[in-house]
Each structure stands twice: as C-alpha cells, then as structure tokens.
Amino acid sequence: MAVTDTTAEPAAAAAGTSRRPRRRRTFGGRNLAFWYFVGPFLLGLIIFTYIPVGWSAYLSLFDARNTVTPASEDFVGVDNYVTMLTNADFRRSLITFSVFAAIIVPITFVSSLGLALAVNKVRIMRAFFRSVFFLPFACSYVVASLVWKMSIFAGVRYGMANTVLGWFGIENIPWLFGNDPPWFWLVIASLRLWIQCGFYMILFIAALQQIPEHLYEAAYVDGAKPGWQTFWHITLPHLRASSVAVLMLVLIAAYQAFDEFWNLLPNSGNVPYARTPLIYLFHTSLGTSQDLGRGSAGALILALLIAIVTLFQGKLLGFGKPEGR
Amino acid sequence: MVASRNNHPSKKAFAEFMMNRRRMLALGGMTAGAGALAACGGNTGREEQGDGVALKQWYHEYGEAGTQEAAKGYAADYADANVTVEWIPGDYDAALASGLLTDDGPDVFESHLNRGMVEAGQLVPLDDIIADVIADIPEGDLVRNTIDGTVYGINMIDDPQYIVYRPSLFEAAGITAPPTTFEELIAIATELTTGDVKGIDFGAAGGTDRLGQHMINSLGLSFIGADMQAGFNDPRMAEGAQLVKQLNDSGSLLLGAPTDWWDPSSMIQGLTAMSWTGLWTMPALIENLGDDIGIFPCPGFVGGTPTVYNGGWATFVNANGKNVDAAKAFTKWLWVDNTEAILDWCLSYGFHIPSRLSLREQADQLASGPAAEAVAISEEYGWADSPDWTPAMNTAVNDMFSNIAIEGNDPEAELAKAVETVNTELDGIFG
C-alpha cells in the first residue's frame, strides 16, 4: 500500500541516523521506531482491510443469509462462486462497467493532462487556476449528483440543459431515464470528469515541474519546434510513470463506480441497463437482501478481476520504472 | 413491494420541500446535512430513570413534520421502561440489517417481514400480545406478518398506493370517467399530454418497477404458487408487458422530474395530469389543489381487475435484544393497546389507514372525499407483500419489465427468464 511505503521510508531513514554514536539511543532502538511509524497504519490496514477481506472469503463459502457467522452445516463450497459467474445479471454488470471504463478512462486521462499543460503554461494567476480546477475534487459525489439530477439534467422544462435545448426548439430530454439513447452516460461521465479531473491534473502538474528546462532548451538548439514536437519527444516520455499511475487509479476508481449511479439513476441504480458491479453486489448482500455468501463471492471475484487487470496494465506499461527512461 | 416500500423513507425530502417550494433546489442539497443532524437526536427528552429497563426503538425517517416528536412523545409516556427513540435517516433497510447483526441493535423496530429474518432467528413471535385483538386486525395485515403460522409483526400503518388525477383536466379534455383498463389509461394519458404537462408520472423508472407486481395481482396470479414455484408463469403476463411498453413509447410519461413518485410535487406544480402516489400525500394534495383531485386504482391488465398496493410498516421485536419481555410489553402497550397513539400516528401527520378495523370507523379524516375513496379501493382491490417474496425475486420482475418496456426485448423470453430466476431463488430457500 502506498500509505505504508511513504511512511516506511522516512522511518527507516530516521532509524538509520540513530545508530551514530553521538545520538542518544532511543528506547528499544531502531525496530521500535520503525513500528511507531508503521504500526498505526498496519493496524488500521489489518482491522479495516485484511480481516474483512479474510472474513468475506470465509463467508463466500457458506449459504450466509442474514448472518456473518454462518453455521457449519451451511457450508456450500464454491457454489456461490459458480452462481455468481453463471449469473447473467452479474455478468451484464461487468459489461456496464466496461462501457463506463471505456468512456471515462481515456477522457479523464486526456482532459487532466490537457488541463495540466494549460495551467502549467499560464503565466499569471497560476495558483488560482490550479485551485479552481482542483476544487471540485473536494465535492462529494452525493452532493454533485443532486445538483446534476435536480438542476442541470432535470428532465422537465426548467432543467438547465433542457432550457438551453429549448432555445433551439429541441424537446425536453429525460436525461436519466432509459437506454434509448443512453443519455445517462452523458450525465454520469460529465459528473465524474468534473470531480476527478482536477485531482489527476495536480499529479500531472507535479510531474511536469520535474522535467528539466534544459532538455527543452537543448531541443530548441537542435532545431525542434515548440509545441507538438517537444511534447511528443520530451514531455510525454518524462510523464510515463505518472501516466501509468493515473491510468491505473482512474481504472480502479471506475471499477468502484457506485455513488453517482446510486444517486442519479431510478431505483437506486437497480436498473438492468446500467447496474454497475458494486450496485449489483450492494443489492445482493446489503439492504433487505442480506445474501452475504453470494455477495462476498461476487466481491472477491471483482477484487480478483481488478488485481489481474491492474497487474496486466502495470506489466504492459511498465509501472514503477523511473520517469523518462 | 420491496421497491416501492423502500421509497417511504425518502419522504424526508418531501417534508423539507413543503416548507418552501420555491427554495426546492437549495433544500435538495441540504437534505443530506439535515439528515445527519437528525441522526444525533436520539433521546426521549426525559431524565434517566434509575431502575427502569432501557429499550431502543428504531424508526425509518418519516417525512411529515411532527412525526419524530410524536414518536418520542409516545416513548416518553411509557412508564415501565426507558425507551430511546432512534430516527434513522437514509437507507433504513441497510442500517437495520446490519444493526440486527450486532449486540447494539434495536429492541423494537419497524420493518417488513421476510423469511430470512425469521430463519436467522432475529424475530420474536408476537402471537400472545395480539391474541386479544386478532379479530380486529384486517386479514391481509395478518397474512403479511405471518410465517408458517406464527405472527411476527404488527402493522402500524397501512398505506394504499393508487393513481391521483386532476378532474378539471379530465373535464377539459372531455373525459368523463377514470380509466378501468390499462389501454384506457394509455389513451387518456396520451390525450392529456400537452407541451408542458405530461399525462402521468409513474416514478423515475416509468412504472417498470411496480407494474409487473400489479399485473400479477390484476390477473389473479400469485407471486409464489402453492407448489413453491413462481406463480405468475402465464402468457397474459407477456401480453400485459406489451402494454407497459406501449405506455413507455407513448411519450405521455413524466420522466426526469426532480422528485420521485412518493413526493406529490410534480402533481402540485402541474407537471403532470395524473400521478402514482400513496395515501400519505393526501393532506398535501388537498392543501394545494383543493377539490381538484380524484383517485382511482391501478387499472386492470388483459381483462384483469384493478389493483391497489397496500404498503405500510409493521413493528417487530428483536430476538437478540437484552430485554425481550420488556420490549414485547412496550410493543403491546404502544401498538396494540394504545389506540389513541395509533390513531394519532395514522392521522395527525400524513394520512395512513389504521391497521385495526374498529379504529377505521373512528378515523374522521378518512370518512369523506378522496381519502374515503382510498380506504374503499384499498379494501376492495388491495394486495400486500408476501414475506417469502425476496428482493432478488422482486428485482427479477422489475428487470423483466424494464427489459421489455425500455429496451424492447422479447416479452416471452423475458418472462421465462424472470420465472427461472424466481424459481432458482425459491429452490434455494425451500428446496
């Protein structure tokens, strides 16, 4: 986990200096210092991540309805996994997610990189623009969903989008209803872009500022033109590590799509044409259903899928290699 | 149905909306914050008693002003235990389900009976505390709270759901009587659709999340047959589903309204001529539209009868609570013996029908006008949930109608799929 890593490094460094003879040895020595720094995070991780994951793995082998401590006679082996994998609705939810990812991942990547390049080029009020684009990230998905649903994309005549379309004589569009045409993707994608682009923009700006200016100067001396040529041959290669990280984060965030679907779509997102995996699992194992065995099996299948795709993507794009090599 | 009854908690937004309709958008955003504050208000407002037993009672968030104070008032009036009322905002079903798995759950709570809760040993039988009044409880309310001959719940309120309309708009269009068949409903809805006013508001999902369940009852079929298999495997279902598609294609549905069907705003603001609704909106509708409201049951499908869904909430006792006997005593005191509180709860805020035949006669507010009509159609055409019908089965029927009406899939194939899903679920439970 990223959290543990970043803490571990300074901890190790601090512990290293404590071996110098002039410094007073702290009680317990370097190991204790290490655990002081790492312990709280590790404890949180164990309690809030590893134990629930382990428990879910255990539950996934039982016919566990309305209970988290199933009796041993309810053991069903891999039945829940078979049920989930052969369930057409669950498989359709994975397709819904794939559509969502196919829309949101490239657009987020391109727009946040574009924003970063633009904001980085601005000579005046740079901090202002950075904050303005970053600010939506602080907004909760629920609040944004309500604004999108009730004011911008309300299906009635006084919704903002419909008012604008009305000027051109276009009839009211029920943005969030139905699949023909699937307008809801426009609502959902625009909301997510608005919220998350600023965050990835900051990551790109940080990486952009790491690119040494003299590389560009050297390129100009060699006759390269500013603009596309330097972007393609200098900027983009130097952003590789950040790009890979951003792609990965955006994809994982897309897998976890829940809030906006829940808040925007009819029936709390429980509609067959736009049910994401998490919405499907929520309705299976939480709420009134409480089928925790199948829900756990589905959650683990999904986790495994995220892990495989992320590892594959990392392998393909070379995650963890240093910038610009 | 599960889908429809879950909407009840959201009536919270409606209450805020009613404070000032013009500030709707601002208030919409604040609902979440207000809900969070409401969650803090979990005491009865009276001093701790030294020797009394402590009980926790959970309610979902009723939207009507004064309900929370009323619930706390009843609890404060109870002398034999120190009852703390917890008002749960947001997704009540999820909060309750997880609450019941812990030691910190409620002793007394409102919910809807399902077999899963009984099999997990979460509910206490309540046969003994209703024994004296059992003849006074409507048959349907007993059936929906009974599993394998044991009564686990007591209905606190009955909430019939039906269609409300503006008689003035009907007259202007030369329509003399409300529709009795679904075809007529489609024709009238299409007729009444003008540029700014739509024919009917069936909710955000265009009715696909409730009409299937109504159709099953309209055709005299059942959710679950005597053989413990899906009871609605009938070609008329596929035929009826085509009507729902026709309605969806007619362009007369109000879709994308800022509020969902359980909130009467789209009626009050004149966005639609007819709307799916429930009895709880009656006071608001009368206040805003005066005499210009009429109601009729969901029209019949393919030769079937009209139908009214009798929703509502029932109260239960947690079998894993620390003071089961005290919880039962409190439940009996409040929801069986305290007829004054039951009437107050049913009539002083939103309108609900008391789940006691003798109290219905005393309900003056329900004795005339559209409210009386609602009581009459609820008794004549009403159907209620089956405790064996699970959310997964309900979703299967909703998906069938969504796939047919919205995506134009083959009705027979979709019916077969829904039947198969329901049968698989049933085999898992009873097989």
PDB file of C-alpha atoms in Angstrom, chain B residues 186-399:
ATOM      1  CA  ILE B 186     -52.673   4.893 -22.029  1.00  0.00           C
ATOM      2  CA  ALA B 187     -55.270   6.623 -24.223  1.00  0.00           C
ATOM      3  CA  ILE B 188     -56.157   9.168 -21.532  1.00  0.00           C
ATOM      4  CA  ALA B 189     -52.501   9.809 -20.656  1.00  0.00           C
ATOM      5  CA  THR B 190     -51.730  10.439 -24.318  1.00  0.00           C
ATOM      6  CA  GLU B 191     -54.778  12.678 -24.670  1.00  0.00           C
ATOM      7  CA  LEU B 192     -53.795  14.788 -21.657  1.00  0.00           C
ATOM      8  CA  THR B 193     -50.178  15.241 -22.739  1.00  0.00           C
ATOM      9  CA  THR B 194     -49.581  18.777 -23.951  1.00  0.00           C
ATOM     10  CA  GLY B 195     -46.353  20.717 -24.384  1.00  0.00           C
ATOM     11  CA  ASP B 196     -45.697  21.406 -20.718  1.00  0.00           C
ATOM     12  CA  VAL B 197     -47.956  18.926 -18.954  1.00  0.00           C
ATOM     13  CA  LYS B 198     -47.361  15.203 -19.235  1.00  0.00           C
ATOM     14  CA  GLY B 199     -50.106  12.602 -18.943  1.00  0.00           C
ATOM     15  CA  ILE B 200     -48.867  10.581 -15.994  1.00  0.00           C
ATOM     16  CA  ASP B 201     -45.984  10.322 -13.529  1.00  0.00           C
ATOM     17  CA  PHE B 202     -45.244   6.661 -12.816  1.00  0.00           C
ATOM     18  CA  GLY B 203     -41.991   7.427 -10.998  1.00  0.00           C
ATOM     19  CA  ALA B 204     -38.395   7.700 -12.165  1.00  0.00           C
ATOM     20  CA  ALA B 205     -38.399   4.200 -13.663  1.00  0.00           C
ATOM     21  CA  GLY B 206     -41.540   4.844 -15.708  1.00  0.00           C
ATOM     22  CA  GLY B 207     -43.592   2.277 -13.790  1.00  0.00           C
ATOM     23  CA  THR B 208     -41.341  -0.653 -14.717  1.00  0.00           C
ATOM     24  CA  ASP B 209     -40.574  -1.093 -11.029  1.00  0.00           C
ATOM     25  CA  ARG B 210     -44.167  -1.698  -9.933  1.00  0.00           C
ATOM     26  CA  LEU B 211     -46.499  -2.518 -12.822  1.00  0.00           C
ATOM     27  CA  GLY B 212     -45.317  -6.136 -13.068  1.00  0.00           C
ATOM     28  CA  GLN B 213     -46.284  -6.753  -9.463  1.00  0.00           C
ATOM     29  CA  HIS B 214     -49.656  -5.095 -10.035  1.00  0.00           C
ATOM     30  CA  MET B 215     -50.200  -7.157 -13.168  1.00  0.00           C
ATOM     31  CA  ILE B 216     -49.613 -10.397 -11.256  1.00  0.00           C
ATOM     32  CA  ASN B 217     -52.359  -9.413  -8.830  1.00  0.00           C
ATOM     33  CA  SER B 218     -54.632  -7.962 -11.505  1.00  0.00           C
ATOM     34  CA  LEU B 219     -54.609 -11.266 -13.393  1.00  0.00           C
ATOM     35  CA  GLY B 220     -55.422 -13.232 -10.237  1.00  0.00           C
ATOM     36  CA  LEU B 221     -51.981 -14.870 -10.271  1.00  0.00           C
ATOM     37  CA  SER B 222     -49.676 -15.092  -7.273  1.00  0.00           C
ATOM     38  CA  PHE B 223     -46.044 -14.231  -6.616  1.00  0.00           C
ATOM     39  CA  ILE B 224     -45.376 -17.696  -5.275  1.00  0.00           C
ATOM     40  CA  GLY B 225     -47.681 -20.601  -6.107  1.00  0.00           C
ATOM     41  CA  ALA B 226     -48.760 -23.381  -3.767  1.00  0.00           C
ATOM     42  CA  ASP B 227     -46.036 -25.588  -5.285  1.00  0.00           C
ATOM     43  CA  MET B 228     -43.417 -23.079  -4.066  1.00  0.00           C
ATOM     44  CA  GLN B 229     -42.554 -22.085  -7.615  1.00  0.00           C
ATOM     45  CA  ALA B 230     -43.146 -18.753  -9.376  1.00  0.00           C
ATOM     46  CA  GLY B 231     -46.924 -18.267  -9.526  1.00  0.00           C
ATOM     47  CA  PHE B 232     -47.019 -15.909 -12.499  1.00  0.00           C
ATOM     48  CA  ASN B 233     -45.838 -18.079 -15.383  1.00  0.00           C
ATOM     49  CA  ASP B 234     -48.762 -17.110 -17.610  1.00  0.00           C
ATOM     50  CA  PRO B 235     -48.730 -15.883 -21.231  1.00  0.00           C
ATOM     51  CA  ARG B 236     -51.023 -12.977 -20.261  1.00  0.00           C
ATOM     52  CA  MET B 237     -48.047 -11.516 -18.367  1.00  0.00           C
ATOM     53  CA  ALA B 238     -46.111 -11.184 -21.615  1.00  0.00           C
ATOM     54  CA  GLU B 239     -49.183  -9.655 -23.244  1.00  0.00           C
ATOM     55  CA  GLY B 240     -49.626  -7.179 -20.397  1.00  0.00           C
ATOM     56  CA  ALA B 241     -45.962  -6.252 -20.532  1.00  0.00           C
ATOM     57  CA  GLN B 242     -46.536  -5.072 -24.108  1.00  0.00           C
ATOM     58  CA  LEU B 243     -48.995  -2.527 -22.690  1.00  0.00           C
ATOM     59  CA  VAL B 244     -46.329  -1.189 -20.374  1.00  0.00           C
ATOM     60  CA  LYS B 245     -44.086  -0.814 -23.415  1.00  0.00           C
ATOM     61  CA  GLN B 246     -46.906   0.982 -25.218  1.00  0.00           C
ATOM     62  CA  LEU B 247     -47.204   3.420 -22.331  1.00  0.00           C
ATOM     63  CA  ASN B 248     -43.436   3.918 -22.361  1.00  0.00           C
ATOM     64  CA  ASP B 249     -43.464   4.591 -26.106  1.00  0.00           C
ATOM     65  CA  SER B 250     -46.485   6.919 -25.954  1.00  0.00           C
ATOM     66  CA  GLY B 251     -44.470   9.933 -24.799  1.00  0.00           C
ATOM     67  CA  SER B 252     -47.004  10.648 -22.078  1.00  0.00           C
ATOM     68  CA  LEU B 253     -44.832   9.646 -19.107  1.00  0.00           C
ATOM     69  CA  LEU B 254     -43.353  12.370 -16.938  1.00  0.00           C
ATOM     70  CA  LEU B 255     -39.699  11.370 -16.713  1.00  0.00           C
ATOM     71  CA  GLY B 256     -36.812  13.105 -15.010  1.00  0.00           C
ATOM     72  CA  ALA B 257     -38.918  15.138 -12.579  1.00  0.00           C
ATOM     73  CA  PRO B 258     -36.761  16.439  -9.739  1.00  0.00           C
ATOM     74  CA  THR B 259     -38.784  14.453  -7.202  1.00  0.00           C
ATOM     75  CA  ASP B 260     -39.844  10.819  -7.390  1.00  0.00           C
ATOM     76  CA  TRP B 261     -43.394   9.438  -7.260  1.00  0.00           C
ATOM     77  CA  TRP B 262     -43.669   9.324  -3.453  1.00  0.00           C
ATOM     78  CA  ASP B 263     -43.482  13.107  -3.401  1.00  0.00           C
ATOM     79  CA  PRO B 264     -46.595  14.922  -4.735  1.00  0.00           C
ATOM     80  CA  SER B 265     -44.610  17.892  -6.095  1.00  0.00           C
ATOM     81  CA  SER B 266     -44.969  17.012  -9.753  1.00  0.00           C
ATOM     82  CA  MET B 267     -48.756  16.964  -9.301  1.00  0.00           C
ATOM     83  CA  ILE B 268     -48.800  20.166  -7.267  1.00  0.00           C
ATOM     84  CA  GLN B 269     -46.535  22.002  -9.714  1.00  0.00           C
ATOM     85  CA  GLY B 270     -48.759  20.981 -12.604  1.00  0.00           C
ATOM     86  CA  LEU B 271     -46.095  18.956 -14.404  1.00  0.00           C
ATOM     87  CA  THR B 272     -48.489  16.048 -14.864  1.00  0.00           C
ATOM     88  CA  ALA B 273     -52.221  15.363 -15.068  1.00  0.00           C
ATOM     89  CA  MET B 274     -52.033  12.031 -13.212  1.00  0.00           C
ATOM     90  CA  SER B 275     -49.510  10.531 -10.819  1.00  0.00           C
ATOM     91  CA  TRP B 276     -48.794   7.329  -8.971  1.00  0.00           C
ATOM     92  CA  THR B 277     -48.994   8.109  -5.254  1.00  0.00           C
ATOM     93  CA  GLY B 278     -49.912   6.876  -1.793  1.00  0.00           C
ATOM     94  CA  LEU B 279     -52.345   7.926   0.890  1.00  0.00           C
ATOM     95  CA  TRP B 280     -49.661   9.820   2.825  1.00  0.00           C
ATOM     96  CA  THR B 281     -49.633  12.603   0.198  1.00  0.00           C
ATOM     97  CA  MET B 282     -53.353  13.266   0.586  1.00  0.00           C
ATOM     98  CA  PRO B 283     -53.067  16.174   3.079  1.00  0.00           C
ATOM     99  CA  ALA B 284     -50.514  17.964   0.872  1.00  0.00           C
ATOM    100  CA  LEU B 285     -52.572  17.399  -2.270  1.00  0.00           C
ATOM    101  CA  ILE B 286     -55.772  18.701  -0.670  1.00  0.00           C
ATOM    102  CA  GLU B 287     -53.934  21.698   0.728  1.00  0.00           C
ATOM    103  CA  ASN B 288     -52.505  22.669  -2.668  1.00  0.00           C
ATOM    104  CA  LEU B 289     -55.127  21.527  -5.154  1.00  0.00           C
ATOM    105  CA  GLY B 290     -58.257  21.760  -3.035  1.00  0.00           C
ATOM    106  CA  ASP B 291     -61.166  19.918  -4.600  1.00  0.00           C
ATOM    107  CA  ASP B 292     -59.349  19.305  -7.856  1.00  0.00           C
ATOM    108  CA  ILE B 293     -58.157  15.810  -7.018  1.00  0.00           C
ATOM    109  CA  GLY B 294     -59.623  12.406  -7.634  1.00  0.00           C
ATOM    110  CA  ILE B 295     -58.146   8.964  -7.302  1.00  0.00           C
ATOM    111  CA  PHE B 296     -58.547   5.583  -8.967  1.00  0.00           C
ATOM    112  CA  PRO B 297     -56.865   2.186  -8.558  1.00  0.00           C
ATOM    113  CA  CYS B 298     -54.242   0.877 -10.979  1.00  0.00           C
ATOM    114  CA  PRO B 299     -56.371  -0.187 -13.993  1.00  0.00           C
ATOM    115  CA  GLY B 300     -56.677  -3.880 -14.873  1.00  0.00           C
ATOM    116  CA  PHE B 301     -54.458  -5.634 -17.417  1.00  0.00           C
ATOM    117  CA  VAL B 302     -55.655  -8.025 -20.138  1.00  0.00           C
ATOM    118  CA  GLY B 303     -59.119  -8.479 -18.674  1.00  0.00           C
ATOM    119  CA  GLY B 304     -57.917  -8.475 -15.074  1.00  0.00           C
ATOM    120  CA  THR B 305     -59.238  -6.448 -12.131  1.00  0.00           C
ATOM    121  CA  PRO B 306     -57.960  -3.073 -10.916  1.00  0.00           C
ATOM    122  CA  THR B 307     -55.383  -3.266  -8.110  1.00  0.00           C
ATOM    123  CA  VAL B 308     -54.189  -1.253  -5.119  1.00  0.00           C
ATOM    124  CA  TYR B 309     -50.904  -1.997  -3.378  1.00  0.00           C
ATOM    125  CA  ASN B 310     -51.324  -1.921   0.374  1.00  0.00           C
ATOM    126  CA  GLY B 311     -47.943  -0.835   1.678  1.00  0.00           C
ATOM    127  CA  GLY B 312     -47.221   0.240   5.203  1.00  0.00           C
ATOM    128  CA  TRP B 313     -44.907  -0.504   8.095  1.00  0.00           C
ATOM    129  CA  ALA B 314     -45.041  -3.116  10.838  1.00  0.00           C
ATOM    130  CA  THR B 315     -43.341  -3.238  14.216  1.00  0.00           C
ATOM    131  CA  PHE B 316     -41.152  -6.135  15.392  1.00  0.00           C
ATOM    132  CA  VAL B 317     -39.213  -7.254  18.474  1.00  0.00           C
ATOM    133  CA  ASN B 318     -35.530  -8.213  18.171  1.00  0.00           C
ATOM    134  CA  ALA B 319     -34.991 -11.760  19.470  1.00  0.00           C
ATOM    135  CA  ASN B 320     -31.360 -10.971  20.277  1.00  0.00           C
ATOM    136  CA  GLY B 321     -32.212  -7.936  22.395  1.00  0.00           C
ATOM    137  CA  LYS B 322     -31.264  -7.915  26.076  1.00  0.00           C
ATOM    138  CA  ASN B 323     -34.819  -7.384  27.354  1.00  0.00           C
ATOM    139  CA  VAL B 324     -37.129  -9.270  25.053  1.00  0.00           C
ATOM    140  CA  ASP B 325     -40.007  -9.387  27.543  1.00  0.00           C
ATOM    141  CA  ALA B 326     -39.828  -5.669  28.261  1.00  0.00           C
ATOM    142  CA  ALA B 327     -39.680  -4.998  24.513  1.00  0.00           C
ATOM    143  CA  LYS B 328     -42.780  -7.109  23.972  1.00  0.00           C
ATOM    144  CA  ALA B 329     -44.577  -5.341  26.797  1.00  0.00           C
ATOM    145  CA  PHE B 330     -43.733  -1.960  25.282  1.00  0.00           C
ATOM    146  CA  THR B 331     -44.847  -3.101  21.826  1.00  0.00           C
ATOM    147  CA  LYS B 332     -48.156  -4.302  23.228  1.00  0.00           C
ATOM    148  CA  TRP B 333     -48.637  -1.055  25.130  1.00  0.00           C
ATOM    149  CA  LEU B 334     -47.920   1.174  22.116  1.00  0.00           C
ATOM    150  CA  TRP B 335     -49.087  -0.690  19.026  1.00  0.00           C
ATOM    151  CA  VAL B 336     -51.865  -2.915  20.430  1.00  0.00           C
ATOM    152  CA  ASP B 337     -53.466  -1.233  23.453  1.00  0.00           C
ATOM    153  CA  ASN B 338     -52.731   2.463  22.941  1.00  0.00           C
ATOM    154  CA  THR B 339     -55.438   3.199  20.400  1.00  0.00           C
ATOM    155  CA  GLU B 340     -55.056   6.922  20.985  1.00  0.00           C
ATOM    156  CA  ALA B 341     -51.418   6.818  19.872  1.00  0.00           C
ATOM    157  CA  ILE B 342     -52.218   4.563  16.909  1.00  0.00           C
ATOM    158  CA  LEU B 343     -54.881   6.986  15.678  1.00  0.00           C
ATOM    159  CA  ASP B 344     -52.576   9.965  16.237  1.00  0.00           C
ATOM    160  CA  TRP B 345     -49.769   8.238  14.311  1.00  0.00           C
ATOM    161  CA  CYS B 346     -52.089   7.387  11.406  1.00  0.00           C
ATOM    162  CA  LEU B 347     -53.978  10.651  11.071  1.00  0.00           C
ATOM    163  CA  SER B 348     -52.198  13.638  12.585  1.00  0.00           C
ATOM    164  CA  TYR B 349     -49.281  13.887  10.135  1.00  0.00           C
ATOM    165  CA  GLY B 350     -49.517  12.203   6.711  1.00  0.00           C
ATOM    166  CA  PHE B 351     -52.652  10.097   6.232  1.00  0.00           C
ATOM    167  CA  HIS B 352     -52.414   6.333   6.805  1.00  0.00           C
ATOM    168  CA  ILE B 353     -55.143   3.759   7.390  1.00  0.00           C
ATOM    169  CA  PRO B 354     -55.064   2.257  10.901  1.00  0.00           C
ATOM    170  CA  SER B 355     -54.471  -1.469  10.773  1.00  0.00           C
ATOM    171  CA  ARG B 356     -57.454  -2.062  13.064  1.00  0.00           C
ATOM    172  CA  LEU B 357     -60.988  -2.371  11.769  1.00  0.00           C
ATOM    173  CA  SER B 358     -62.545  -0.726  14.827  1.00  0.00           C
ATOM    174  CA  LEU B 359     -60.222   2.300  14.586  1.00  0.00           C
ATOM    175  CA  ARG B 360     -61.027   2.852  10.914  1.00  0.00           C
ATOM    176  CA  GLU B 361     -64.552   3.754  11.939  1.00  0.00           C
ATOM    177  CA  GLN B 362     -63.204   6.433  14.274  1.00  0.00           C
ATOM    178  CA  ALA B 363     -60.976   7.987  11.627  1.00  0.00           C
ATOM    179  CA  ASP B 364     -62.935  11.120  10.718  1.00  0.00           C
ATOM    180  CA  GLN B 365     -60.230  12.319   8.331  1.00  0.00           C
ATOM    181  CA  LEU B 366     -60.733   9.179   6.258  1.00  0.00           C
ATOM    182  CA  ALA B 367     -64.530   9.322   6.282  1.00  0.00           C
ATOM    183  CA  SER B 368     -65.159  11.520   3.252  1.00  0.00           C
ATOM    184  CA  GLY B 369     -63.786  12.714  -0.080  1.00  0.00           C
ATOM    185  CA  PRO B 370     -60.831  11.121  -1.849  1.00  0.00           C
ATOM    186  CA  ALA B 371     -59.428   9.785   1.433  1.00  0.00           C
ATOM    187  CA  ALA B 372     -62.563   7.714   1.952  1.00  0.00           C
ATOM    188  CA  GLU B 373     -62.299   6.565  -1.643  1.00  0.00           C
ATOM    189  CA  ALA B 374     -58.712   5.445  -0.919  1.00  0.00           C
ATOM    190  CA  VAL B 375     -59.866   3.367   2.043  1.00  0.00           C
ATOM    191  CA  ALA B 376     -62.631   1.820  -0.059  1.00  0.00           C
ATOM    192  CA  ILE B 377     -60.426   0.835  -3.013  1.00  0.00           C
ATOM    193  CA  SER B 378     -57.732  -0.402  -0.652  1.00  0.00           C
ATOM    194  CA  GLU B 379     -60.243  -2.787   0.911  1.00  0.00           C
ATOM    195  CA  GLU B 380     -61.746  -3.826  -2.414  1.00  0.00           C
ATOM    196  CA  TYR B 381     -58.703  -4.189  -4.657  1.00  0.00           C
ATOM    197  CA  GLY B 382     -55.807  -4.262  -2.166  1.00  0.00           C
ATOM    198  CA  TRP B 383     -52.931  -6.715  -2.210  1.00  0.00           C
ATOM    199  CA  ALA B 384     -49.913  -6.895   0.089  1.00  0.00           C
ATOM    200  CA  ASP B 385     -46.397  -8.282   0.108  1.00  0.00           C
ATOM    201  CA  SER B 386     -45.669 -11.925   0.697  1.00  0.00           C
ATOM    202  CA  PRO B 387     -42.984 -12.485   3.347  1.00  0.00           C
ATOM    203  CA  ASP B 388     -41.459 -15.203   1.144  1.00  0.00           C
ATOM    204  CA  TRP B 389     -41.004 -12.840  -1.806  1.00  0.00           C
ATOM    205  CA  THR B 390     -37.374 -11.666  -1.619  1.00  0.00           C
ATOM    206  CA  PRO B 391     -35.789  -8.517  -3.062  1.00  0.00           C
ATOM    207  CA  ALA B 392     -33.921 -10.707  -5.561  1.00  0.00           C
ATOM    208  CA  MET B 393     -37.247 -12.064  -6.875  1.00  0.00           C
ATOM    209  CA  ASN B 394     -38.695  -8.574  -6.987  1.00  0.00           C
ATOM    210  CA  THR B 395     -35.702  -7.349  -8.972  1.00  0.00           C
ATOM    211  CA  ALA B 396     -36.222 -10.205 -11.438  1.00  0.00           C
ATOM    212  CA  VAL B 397     -39.769  -8.972 -12.164  1.00  0.00           C
ATOM    213  CA  ASN B 398     -38.640  -5.327 -12.358  1.00  0.00           C
ATOM    214  CA  ASP B 399     -35.846  -6.296 -14.756  1.00  0.00           C
TER     215      ASP B 399
END
